[in-house]
Coordinates of C-alpha atoms in Angstrom, one line a residue:
M1 CA -11.5 -71.2 1.2
I2 CA -14.4 -69.2 1.8
K3 CA -16.9 -69.7 -0.4
A4 CA -19.2 -67.2 -2.5
D5 CA -23.1 -66.9 -2.3
L6 CA -22.9 -65.5 -6.6
A7 CA -20.7 -65.5 -9.1
L8 CA -20.6 -63.9 -12.5
M9 CA -18.2 -65.6 -14.9
N10 CA -17.2 -65.8 -18.5
G11 CA -18.2 -61.9 -18.8
N12 CA -16.5 -58.9 -20.1
V13 CA -16.1 -56.8 -17.0
I14 CA -15.5 -53.5 -16.8
T15 CA -14.6 -52.6 -13.1
V16 CA -13.6 -49.2 -13.2
D17 CA -10.2 -49.4 -11.5
E18 CA -8.1 -46.8 -10.9
N19 CA -6.0 -48.6 -14.0
F20 CA -9.8 -49.1 -16.2
S21 CA -9.0 -52.7 -16.4
F22 CA -11.6 -55.4 -17.9
K23 CA -12.0 -58.9 -15.7
E24 CA -14.0 -61.8 -16.6
A25 CA -15.7 -63.1 -13.5
V26 CA -16.4 -61.5 -9.9
A27 CA -16.7 -63.4 -6.5
V28 CA -19.7 -62.6 -4.1
K29 CA -19.9 -63.1 -0.7
N30 CA -22.8 -61.5 1.6
G31 CA -23.5 -58.9 -0.4
W32 CA -19.8 -58.1 -0.8
I33 CA -16.7 -58.3 -4.0
I34 CA -14.5 -61.2 -2.8
D35 CA -12.5 -61.6 -6.1
V36 CA -12.5 -60.6 -9.2
G37 CA -10.1 -62.1 -12.2
T38 CA -10.0 -64.7 -14.6
N39 CA -12.5 -67.6 -14.9
E40 CA -10.8 -69.7 -13.1
E41 CA -9.5 -67.9 -10.3
V42 CA -12.9 -67.3 -9.5
K43 CA -14.0 -71.0 -9.9
A44 CA -12.2 -71.6 -6.8
Y45 CA -15.2 -69.7 -5.2
I46 CA -17.4 -71.8 -6.2
D47 CA -19.6 -75.0 -4.0
V48 CA -23.3 -76.4 -4.6
D49 CA -24.7 -74.1 -3.0
T50 CA -23.4 -70.9 -5.7
E51 CA -25.6 -69.4 -7.4
V52 CA -23.9 -69.3 -11.1
I53 CA -24.7 -66.8 -13.7
D54 CA -22.5 -67.3 -16.7
L55 CA -22.7 -64.2 -18.8
R56 CA -22.3 -65.5 -22.4
G57 CA -19.7 -62.6 -23.1
K58 CA -22.2 -59.9 -21.5
T59 CA -20.8 -56.4 -21.3
V60 CA -21.0 -55.8 -16.7
L61 CA -20.0 -52.7 -15.4
P62 CA -20.1 -51.2 -11.5
G63 CA -24.2 -50.0 -11.0
S64 CA -24.7 -46.6 -11.7
F65 CA -25.2 -43.4 -9.7
D66 CA -27.7 -41.4 -10.6
T67 CA -26.8 -38.0 -8.9
H68 CA -30.0 -35.9 -8.9
V69 CA -33.3 -37.9 -9.0
H70 CA -36.4 -36.7 -7.3
A71 CA -37.5 -40.5 -6.7
A72 CA -40.1 -40.8 -4.6
Y73 CA -41.8 -38.0 -5.9
G74 CA -40.9 -40.2 -9.2
G75 CA -42.9 -42.7 -7.6
L76 CA -45.7 -40.4 -7.5
T77 CA -46.4 -40.0 -11.1
L78 CA -46.1 -43.5 -11.6
E79 CA -49.5 -43.3 -9.9
P80 CA -52.7 -44.4 -12.2
N81 CA -54.2 -41.1 -11.6
F82 CA -51.1 -38.9 -11.9
V83 CA -52.2 -35.9 -15.3
N84 CA -49.0 -36.9 -16.4
L85 CA -48.1 -33.4 -19.1
Y86 CA -43.9 -35.1 -19.3
F87 CA -43.9 -37.8 -21.5
P88 CA -45.6 -38.1 -24.3
E89 CA -45.0 -33.7 -24.1
V90 CA -48.2 -31.4 -24.4
N91 CA -48.1 -28.3 -26.7
S92 CA -51.6 -27.1 -25.3
I93 CA -53.8 -25.7 -23.0
K94 CA -56.4 -28.3 -24.9
Q95 CA -54.4 -31.2 -24.3
I96 CA -53.5 -30.9 -21.2
N97 CA -57.8 -30.6 -20.4
E98 CA -57.8 -33.7 -22.7
R99 CA -55.9 -35.5 -20.2
L100 CA -57.6 -34.2 -16.9
L101 CA -61.1 -35.1 -18.6
E102 CA -60.1 -38.8 -18.8
V103 CA -58.7 -38.4 -15.1
T104 CA -62.1 -36.7 -13.8
K105 CA -64.0 -40.0 -15.1
R106 CA -62.4 -42.2 -12.9
I107 CA -62.4 -40.0 -9.2
P108 CA -65.0 -39.2 -7.2
K109 CA -65.7 -34.9 -7.4
G110 CA -64.0 -33.3 -4.9
Q111 CA -60.9 -35.3 -4.9
W112 CA -57.6 -33.7 -5.9
I113 CA -55.8 -34.2 -9.1
I114 CA -52.6 -34.1 -9.4
G115 CA -50.1 -33.7 -12.4
A116 CA -46.5 -31.6 -13.9
G117 CA -44.7 -31.3 -16.4
F118 CA -46.5 -28.9 -19.2
S119 CA -43.8 -26.2 -20.0
S120 CA -45.5 -22.7 -20.6
S121 CA -43.1 -21.9 -23.0
K122 CA -44.3 -24.1 -25.6
L123 CA -48.2 -24.2 -24.7
K124 CA -49.6 -22.5 -27.7
E125 CA -52.2 -20.5 -26.2
C126 CA -50.1 -18.9 -24.4
I127 CA -47.4 -18.4 -27.0
N128 CA -50.6 -17.0 -28.6
D129 CA -51.0 -14.2 -25.9
G130 CA -48.1 -12.3 -25.2
G131 CA -46.4 -15.2 -23.3
R132 CA -48.7 -15.9 -20.1
F133 CA -48.6 -18.5 -18.0
P134 CA -51.5 -20.8 -18.2
N135 CA -54.1 -19.7 -15.3
R136 CA -57.2 -21.3 -13.6
W137 CA -59.7 -19.7 -16.0
D138 CA -58.3 -22.6 -18.8
F139 CA -59.3 -25.8 -16.4
D140 CA -62.8 -24.6 -15.0
S141 CA -64.7 -25.5 -17.7
T142 CA -62.8 -29.0 -17.7
T143 CA -62.8 -29.2 -13.8
P144 CA -65.3 -28.1 -12.0
D145 CA -65.8 -30.2 -9.0
H146 CA -62.2 -31.4 -8.6
P147 CA -59.5 -29.4 -7.5
I148 CA -56.4 -29.4 -9.1
L149 CA -52.3 -29.3 -8.9
L150 CA -50.6 -28.8 -12.1
N151 CA -47.2 -28.6 -11.8
D152 CA -44.2 -27.0 -14.4
A153 CA -41.7 -29.6 -15.8
G154 CA -39.0 -28.0 -13.2
L155 CA -41.3 -28.2 -10.3
H156 CA -41.0 -24.4 -10.1
D157 CA -44.1 -23.4 -11.3
L158 CA -47.6 -24.4 -10.1
V159 CA -50.8 -23.8 -11.4
V160 CA -54.1 -24.2 -10.0
N161 CA -58.3 -24.3 -11.1
T162 CA -60.8 -22.2 -9.5
K163 CA -62.2 -24.9 -6.9
A164 CA -58.4 -25.2 -5.6
L165 CA -58.6 -21.4 -4.6
E166 CA -61.7 -21.8 -2.9
I167 CA -60.1 -24.5 -0.9
C168 CA -56.8 -23.1 0.1
G169 CA -58.8 -19.4 1.1
I170 CA -56.3 -17.4 -1.9
T171 CA -58.2 -14.9 -2.8
K172 CA -57.8 -10.9 -3.6
E173 CA -57.3 -10.3 -0.4
T174 CA -54.8 -12.6 0.2
P175 CA -51.7 -10.2 1.0
D176 CA -48.5 -11.4 -2.0
L177 CA -45.9 -13.0 0.3
E178 CA -41.6 -11.7 0.3
P179 CA -39.8 -12.4 -3.3
S180 CA -37.7 -14.7 -1.3
D181 CA -40.9 -17.1 -0.5
G182 CA -42.9 -17.2 -4.3
I183 CA -45.0 -14.9 -6.4
I184 CA -48.9 -15.4 -6.2
V185 CA -49.3 -14.5 -10.0
R186 CA -51.7 -11.5 -10.3
D187 CA -54.3 -10.4 -13.0
E188 CA -52.6 -7.2 -13.9
L189 CA -56.2 -5.0 -13.9
T190 CA -58.1 -6.9 -11.4
G191 CA -55.9 -8.2 -8.6
E192 CA -57.2 -11.5 -8.9
P193 CA -55.0 -14.3 -8.3
T194 CA -54.8 -16.3 -12.0
G195 CA -53.9 -19.9 -9.9
Y196 CA -50.4 -19.5 -10.8
F197 CA -47.3 -19.5 -8.4
R198 CA -43.6 -19.5 -8.7
D199 CA -41.6 -20.9 -6.5
W200 CA -41.6 -23.2 -3.2
G201 CA -43.3 -20.8 -0.7
A202 CA -45.7 -19.9 -2.8
Q203 CA -47.1 -23.6 -3.4
T204 CA -46.8 -24.0 0.3
A205 CA -49.5 -21.9 0.0
V206 CA -51.5 -24.8 -2.3
Y207 CA -49.7 -27.7 -1.2
K208 CA -50.8 -27.5 2.6
H209 CA -54.3 -27.7 1.6
A210 CA -54.1 -30.5 -0.5
Y211 CA -53.8 -34.1 -0.3
M212 CA -50.5 -35.6 1.8
C213 CA -49.0 -39.1 1.1
N214 CA -48.8 -41.1 4.3
A215 CA -46.2 -43.0 5.2
P216 CA -47.3 -46.5 3.5
Q217 CA -47.9 -44.5 0.1
L218 CA -44.5 -42.8 0.7
K219 CA -42.7 -46.3 0.8
K220 CA -44.9 -47.3 -2.4
C221 CA -43.6 -44.4 -3.8
I222 CA -40.4 -45.3 -3.3
M223 CA -40.5 -49.2 -4.5
K224 CA -41.7 -48.0 -7.3
Y225 CA -39.3 -45.7 -8.1
Q226 CA -36.4 -47.6 -7.5
R227 CA -37.6 -50.4 -9.9
V228 CA -37.6 -48.1 -12.9
L229 CA -33.9 -46.9 -11.9
N230 CA -33.1 -50.7 -11.7
E231 CA -34.2 -51.4 -15.0
N232 CA -32.3 -48.7 -16.6
G233 CA -28.7 -50.7 -14.7
I234 CA -29.0 -48.2 -11.4
T235 CA -28.2 -49.2 -8.0
T236 CA -27.0 -45.8 -5.9
H237 CA -29.2 -42.8 -6.4
T238 CA -29.9 -39.0 -4.8
D239 CA -32.8 -37.8 -3.4
I240 CA -34.7 -34.8 -1.9
A241 CA -36.2 -34.6 1.5
G242 CA -36.6 -32.7 4.5
I243 CA -38.9 -30.0 6.5
G244 CA -38.1 -27.9 3.9
G245 CA -40.3 -30.6 1.3
D246 CA -43.1 -31.0 4.3
Y247 CA -45.8 -29.5 1.9
L248 CA -44.9 -30.3 -1.4
F249 CA -45.5 -32.3 -3.8
C250 CA -48.2 -34.2 -1.1
G251 CA -45.1 -34.7 1.0
T252 CA -42.9 -36.4 -1.0
W253 CA -39.8 -34.1 -0.9
G254 CA -40.5 -34.1 3.3
S255 CA -39.7 -34.7 6.4
G256 CA -41.7 -38.8 6.1
V257 CA -39.5 -39.3 3.4
I258 CA -36.9 -39.7 5.0
E259 CA -38.7 -42.0 7.6
A260 CA -39.6 -44.1 4.9
Y261 CA -36.5 -44.8 3.1
E262 CA -34.9 -45.6 7.1
E263 CA -38.2 -48.6 7.4
L264 CA -37.4 -49.7 3.8
S265 CA -33.8 -49.9 4.7
K266 CA -34.5 -51.9 7.9
E267 CA -37.4 -54.1 6.0
N268 CA -34.4 -54.9 3.9
K269 CA -37.0 -53.8 0.6
L270 CA -34.5 -51.4 -1.3
T271 CA -33.5 -52.5 -4.2
A272 CA -31.1 -49.1 -4.8
R273 CA -28.9 -47.2 -2.2
V274 CA -30.0 -43.6 -1.4
C275 CA -27.9 -40.6 0.1
I276 CA -30.6 -38.0 1.1
D277 CA -29.9 -34.1 0.5
I278 CA -31.9 -32.2 3.4
L279 CA -34.1 -29.5 2.1
A280 CA -33.4 -27.7 5.0
G281 CA -35.4 -24.4 4.3
I282 CA -38.7 -24.2 6.3
N283 CA -41.7 -23.9 3.7
G284 CA -39.3 -24.3 0.9
R285 CA -38.1 -20.6 1.8
Q286 CA -34.2 -20.3 0.5
S287 CA -33.0 -17.8 3.2
Y288 CA -30.0 -17.8 6.0
E289 CA -33.2 -18.0 8.3
S290 CA -35.3 -20.3 7.0
I291 CA -32.4 -22.8 6.0
I292 CA -30.6 -22.4 9.5
S293 CA -34.0 -23.1 11.7
G294 CA -35.1 -26.0 9.6
L295 CA -31.8 -27.9 10.1
L296 CA -31.2 -27.1 13.5
Q297 CA -35.1 -28.5 14.1
T298 CA -34.3 -31.4 11.3
K299 CA -34.1 -34.4 13.5
L300 CA -33.0 -37.5 10.9
P301 CA -33.6 -41.2 12.2
I302 CA -30.9 -43.1 13.4
F303 CA -29.8 -44.8 9.9
S304 CA -29.2 -48.4 10.7
K305 CA -26.8 -49.3 7.4
K306 CA -25.9 -46.2 6.1
N307 CA -25.0 -48.3 3.3
W308 CA -28.4 -48.0 2.1
V309 CA -29.5 -45.2 3.6
K310 CA -27.9 -41.8 4.7
A311 CA -28.5 -37.9 5.3
E312 CA -25.4 -36.0 5.1
A313 CA -25.7 -33.3 3.1
V314 CA -28.2 -30.2 2.5
K315 CA -29.7 -28.7 -1.0
I316 CA -30.0 -25.2 -1.3
F317 CA -31.8 -23.4 -4.4
G318 CA -29.9 -20.6 -5.9
D319 CA -32.0 -21.0 -8.8
D320 CA -31.1 -18.9 -12.2
G321 CA -28.6 -16.9 -9.7
W322 CA -28.0 -14.3 -12.3
R323 CA -27.3 -14.5 -15.7
R324 CA -23.8 -12.8 -17.1
D325 CA -24.5 -9.1 -18.6
D326 CA -23.6 -11.2 -22.3
F327 CA -26.0 -13.8 -22.1
K328 CA -28.6 -12.7 -24.7
G329 CA -32.0 -14.3 -22.3
P330 CA -34.0 -13.5 -19.3
R331 CA -31.3 -12.0 -16.8
G332 CA -32.6 -15.0 -14.4
Y333 CA -33.4 -14.2 -10.7
C334 CA -32.2 -15.8 -7.5
T335 CA -34.5 -16.8 -4.6
F336 CA -32.6 -15.5 -1.4
P337 CA -34.0 -12.2 0.1
G338 CA -32.3 -8.6 -1.1
S339 CA -33.1 -5.7 -3.3
T340 CA -30.4 -6.0 -5.4
E341 CA -28.6 -8.5 -6.7
E342 CA -25.6 -7.6 -3.9
E343 CA -27.9 -8.6 -1.0
Q344 CA -29.0 -11.4 -2.4
A345 CA -25.7 -12.3 -2.9
A346 CA -24.7 -11.4 0.8
N347 CA -27.7 -13.5 2.3
L348 CA -26.7 -17.2 0.2
I349 CA -22.9 -16.0 1.3
K350 CA -23.7 -16.5 4.4
T351 CA -25.9 -19.0 4.0
V352 CA -23.2 -21.5 2.6
I353 CA -20.8 -20.9 5.3
E354 CA -22.5 -21.3 8.3
V355 CA -23.9 -24.8 7.3
H356 CA -20.6 -25.6 6.6
R357 CA -19.7 -24.4 9.7
L358 CA -22.1 -26.9 11.1
G359 CA -20.1 -29.6 9.3
W360 CA -22.9 -30.5 6.4
Q361 CA -21.7 -31.2 2.5
M362 CA -24.2 -29.0 0.2
G363 CA -25.3 -29.2 -3.2
I364 CA -26.6 -25.8 -5.0
H365 CA -28.7 -25.4 -7.8
L366 CA -27.7 -23.2 -9.8
T367 CA -28.0 -22.6 -13.8
G368 CA -27.1 -18.3 -13.8
G369 CA -23.1 -17.6 -14.3
K370 CA -23.4 -14.9 -11.5
G371 CA -24.5 -17.0 -9.7
I372 CA -22.4 -19.6 -9.5
D373 CA -19.4 -17.6 -9.5
T374 CA -21.0 -16.8 -6.3
V375 CA -21.1 -19.7 -4.7
I376 CA -17.8 -21.3 -5.3
D377 CA -16.1 -18.7 -3.8
A378 CA -18.7 -19.1 -0.9
Y379 CA -17.7 -22.7 -0.7
I380 CA -13.7 -21.5 -0.9
A381 CA -14.6 -18.9 1.6
A382 CA -16.6 -20.9 3.8
Q383 CA -13.3 -23.7 4.2
Q384 CA -11.6 -21.2 4.7
H385 CA -12.4 -19.8 8.1
Y386 CA -13.4 -23.0 8.7
P387 CA -11.5 -26.3 7.2
R388 CA -12.3 -29.8 7.4
S389 CA -11.5 -32.7 5.2
A390 CA -12.7 -33.0 1.7
P391 CA -16.1 -31.8 2.7
R392 CA -16.9 -31.8 -1.4
H393 CA -19.7 -29.4 -1.8
F394 CA -21.2 -29.1 -5.3
I395 CA -22.8 -27.2 -7.7
I396 CA -26.1 -29.0 -9.2
H397 CA -26.6 -28.1 -13.1
G398 CA -23.8 -25.2 -13.0
D399 CA -25.0 -24.7 -16.7
D400 CA -23.0 -21.7 -17.5
L401 CA -19.9 -22.8 -15.6
T402 CA -17.0 -20.9 -16.9
Y403 CA -13.0 -22.5 -17.6
E404 CA -12.5 -19.7 -14.4
D405 CA -15.3 -21.5 -12.3
A406 CA -13.9 -25.1 -13.3
K407 CA -10.5 -23.9 -12.5
K408 CA -11.1 -22.8 -9.1
A409 CA -13.8 -25.6 -8.4
G410 CA -11.0 -27.7 -9.2
K411 CA -8.7 -26.4 -7.2
H412 CA -10.2 -26.3 -3.9
K413 CA -12.2 -29.9 -4.9
I414 CA -15.6 -28.1 -5.4
G415 CA -17.5 -31.0 -8.3
L416 CA -20.8 -31.0 -10.6
S417 CA -23.9 -32.7 -10.3
M418 CA -24.4 -32.1 -14.1
Q419 CA -27.5 -33.3 -16.4
P420 CA -25.8 -34.5 -19.7
I421 CA -29.0 -36.1 -21.1
A422 CA -30.3 -32.2 -20.6
F423 CA -27.8 -30.5 -22.8
E424 CA -28.8 -33.7 -25.0
L425 CA -32.6 -32.6 -25.4
F426 CA -32.5 -28.6 -24.8
L427 CA -28.8 -27.1 -26.6
D428 CA -30.3 -26.3 -30.0
N429 CA -32.6 -24.0 -28.0
S430 CA -29.9 -22.7 -24.7
I431 CA -26.7 -22.7 -26.8
K432 CA -27.9 -19.3 -29.6
K433 CA -28.6 -17.7 -26.0
Y434 CA -24.2 -17.2 -25.7
A435 CA -22.3 -15.1 -27.5
P436 CA -20.3 -17.5 -29.2
E437 CA -17.3 -17.8 -27.3
R438 CA -18.5 -17.8 -24.2
A439 CA -21.1 -21.2 -25.8
R440 CA -17.6 -23.2 -26.3
E441 CA -16.9 -23.3 -22.5
I442 CA -20.6 -24.7 -22.4
F443 CA -20.4 -28.3 -21.0
D444 CA -16.9 -29.0 -22.1
I445 CA -16.1 -31.7 -19.2
N446 CA -12.8 -32.5 -20.7
T447 CA -11.9 -29.2 -19.5
Y448 CA -13.2 -29.1 -16.4
S449 CA -12.1 -32.5 -15.7
A450 CA -8.2 -31.2 -16.7
L451 CA -8.9 -28.7 -14.1
G452 CA -10.1 -31.2 -11.6
M453 CA -13.8 -30.6 -11.2
I454 CA -15.0 -34.1 -10.6
C455 CA -18.2 -34.0 -12.7
A456 CA -20.9 -36.4 -11.5
G457 CA -23.7 -37.7 -14.0
S458 CA -27.3 -37.1 -13.0
S459 CA -30.9 -37.3 -14.4
D460 CA -33.0 -34.8 -12.1
A461 CA -35.4 -37.6 -13.1
P462 CA -38.8 -38.2 -13.6
A463 CA -38.9 -34.1 -15.1
L464 CA -35.8 -36.2 -17.5
P465 CA -35.6 -38.9 -18.7
V466 CA -33.8 -41.0 -16.8
S467 CA -31.6 -43.4 -18.9
W468 CA -27.8 -42.9 -18.0
L469 CA -27.0 -44.7 -21.2
Q470 CA -28.6 -42.0 -22.9
G471 CA -26.8 -39.2 -21.0
L472 CA -23.6 -40.9 -21.5
Q473 CA -24.2 -40.7 -25.6
F474 CA -24.7 -37.3 -25.4
L475 CA -21.2 -36.9 -23.6
I476 CA -19.0 -38.5 -26.2
T477 CA -21.6 -38.1 -29.1
R478 CA -21.9 -34.2 -28.5
T479 CA -25.7 -34.4 -30.7
T480 CA -28.9 -33.4 -29.5
K481 CA -32.1 -34.8 -30.4
N482 CA -32.1 -32.8 -33.6
K483 CA -29.2 -34.7 -34.5
N484 CA -26.6 -31.4 -34.4
V485 CA -23.7 -31.9 -32.8
Y486 CA -21.9 -29.1 -30.9
W487 CA -17.7 -28.6 -31.6
P488 CA -17.1 -32.9 -31.7
N489 CA -13.3 -31.7 -30.3
L490 CA -15.2 -31.4 -27.0
K491 CA -16.6 -35.1 -27.1
C492 CA -16.1 -36.8 -23.7
S493 CA -14.2 -40.3 -23.7
L494 CA -15.9 -43.4 -23.2
K495 CA -14.0 -43.9 -20.0
D496 CA -14.5 -41.0 -18.6
G497 CA -18.5 -41.2 -19.6
I498 CA -18.7 -44.4 -17.8
K499 CA -17.1 -42.6 -14.6
A500 CA -19.4 -39.6 -14.8
Y501 CA -22.1 -42.6 -13.9
T502 CA -19.9 -44.5 -11.6
I503 CA -17.4 -43.8 -9.2
N504 CA -17.5 -40.3 -9.2
G505 CA -21.0 -40.1 -8.6
A506 CA -20.1 -41.9 -5.3
Y507 CA -17.3 -40.2 -4.5
Q508 CA -19.1 -36.8 -4.7
N509 CA -22.0 -38.5 -2.4
H510 CA -18.5 -39.7 -0.1
M511 CA -19.3 -43.6 -0.8
D512 CA -16.3 -44.0 -3.2
E513 CA -14.8 -46.3 -0.7
V514 CA -17.6 -48.8 -0.9
C515 CA -19.0 -48.9 -4.3
G516 CA -18.8 -47.7 -7.8
S517 CA -16.1 -49.8 -9.2
I518 CA -16.1 -53.1 -9.5
E519 CA -13.4 -54.2 -6.6
V520 CA -12.4 -55.9 -3.7
N521 CA -14.0 -55.7 -0.3
K522 CA -16.6 -53.1 -2.4
L523 CA -20.6 -53.3 -2.5
A524 CA -22.0 -56.6 -5.1
D525 CA -23.5 -54.0 -7.4
F526 CA -23.8 -54.9 -11.5
Q527 CA -25.4 -54.2 -14.2
V528 CA -25.3 -56.3 -17.5
L529 CA -25.4 -55.0 -21.1
E530 CA -27.3 -56.9 -23.6
N531 CA -23.8 -55.1 -25.9
D532 CA -20.1 -54.4 -25.4
I533 CA -20.4 -50.8 -24.7
F534 CA -17.0 -50.3 -26.0
E535 CA -17.4 -52.4 -29.9
I536 CA -21.3 -50.8 -30.5
E537 CA -21.4 -47.4 -32.5
E538 CA -21.7 -44.4 -30.3
N539 CA -24.5 -43.1 -31.7
K540 CA -26.4 -46.5 -30.1
I541 CA -25.0 -47.0 -26.7
G542 CA -28.5 -45.0 -25.4
D543 CA -30.1 -47.8 -26.7
I544 CA -28.4 -50.7 -25.3
P545 CA -30.9 -52.6 -23.4
I546 CA -30.6 -53.4 -19.6
V547 CA -30.6 -57.0 -19.0
M548 CA -30.0 -57.5 -15.6
T549 CA -29.4 -55.1 -12.3
I550 CA -27.6 -56.6 -9.3
C551 CA -27.7 -54.7 -6.3
D552 CA -26.0 -55.9 -2.7
G553 CA -25.8 -58.9 -4.7
K554 CA -28.9 -60.1 -5.6
I555 CA -31.0 -59.7 -8.7
V556 CA -32.9 -56.2 -8.3
Y557 CA -34.0 -56.6 -12.2
K558 CA -33.8 -59.0 -14.8
M559 CA -34.8 -58.4 -18.8

């Protein structure tokens, strides 16, 4: 009989197989699972060279799959001079300046200062001044000798100081961009740029002149953040990278990231697998012309080990995508060109159909309801025009998804990459913007799933906490950070919640044949939990320690 390299014994092994069965032990050879069963069955695979881990009753789950995380960029945020405004959260420009001042003391004059994580709607100076955006004059006195780049928490907006504008050559005379490229915000009276930029095309105009990570630095960023993922039990994740991000976020969204992942794979240095969603729109622009042109110019490396690195999906940003008429908040917007919503929708639909025709899978970032309606119909039309087996297109975020959307999506095998952690943190505020009859449909994963929609869990880290257990806790309790419970009858079962972060993520990324569950002939990716997830109180699931993470049969994290 073949002998195992690794054996996990005396455990509470939750396989997440078709029957959601529980076992005691697992045998691994060359990074693959060769048996799952009782202690007695797995003992037969053990010899003197087998590494045996006595789990002492601890719970084992498949390694988690985070279907929306910015890992290369996340690694950049861990650099010592990065101004992290995410955690602890800042609530004033004064607090931002205090953190900027600390960095100016450590780095030479003239060196760029990079940071992110603020929210304009939470900065008291902006609130007290009519709800304005922060501007360059808010930071000039603190950073007169350092150009700064500060992104908001969602990364869609950027504020810089006067020093940065001077370096970039952006002045009152700089022409406005096309609305689909982004907005250079200006003073209403003088026309002077305020230093605030909205969306990728506008940000690219600044980042082109700023600091860009080289190949070794990108690899370092990836390895740093994969360590964070491993600490949270994650063994597979997505990332965004491509030609459209070459001048975004110091290159951590660019083509070099794809090369860096592949090099790390060849060097056997990755500690988590990655599925890359390609950002194709040239200079970050979201339009038919820029996305199709970017795809045609994209030259991917020959991936040597597709179970470690692959790039088979295209990520498109539809953003708010027009809120419905009953939404009690801003109308929202779509990044695609057009003078009317109808023209924007036509350009978006045309893009979806052509990207599908070219053979790509698609994930489209959308929160606004009418945008979700439009893209689901576009996905269906693309498949009807150019049928192919299981493209598994999906919506990213999908906050304003309706039952009708889910019904269509389920019928046509369109998935959802959701962020339960966002609802735990923000539902108390966002729920107020929906009519009561609509609010009940928000984030009803049970109904979405019953209608056939595959719902996969994710974090959107580092903008949100990376803990999948914290997201799971919201799914099964529907309890927000303020301890409010919304429609407890819509709570997700623990089994379905675990599936969202394991097998469903694998399915979305065409990896369900090799990962997402603990079964024979699947990759040996596991996480070991300190507590029995089926016995602990529901409101304590988010605090369960991950004591060990194993990827490819090797321990990549141990508490």
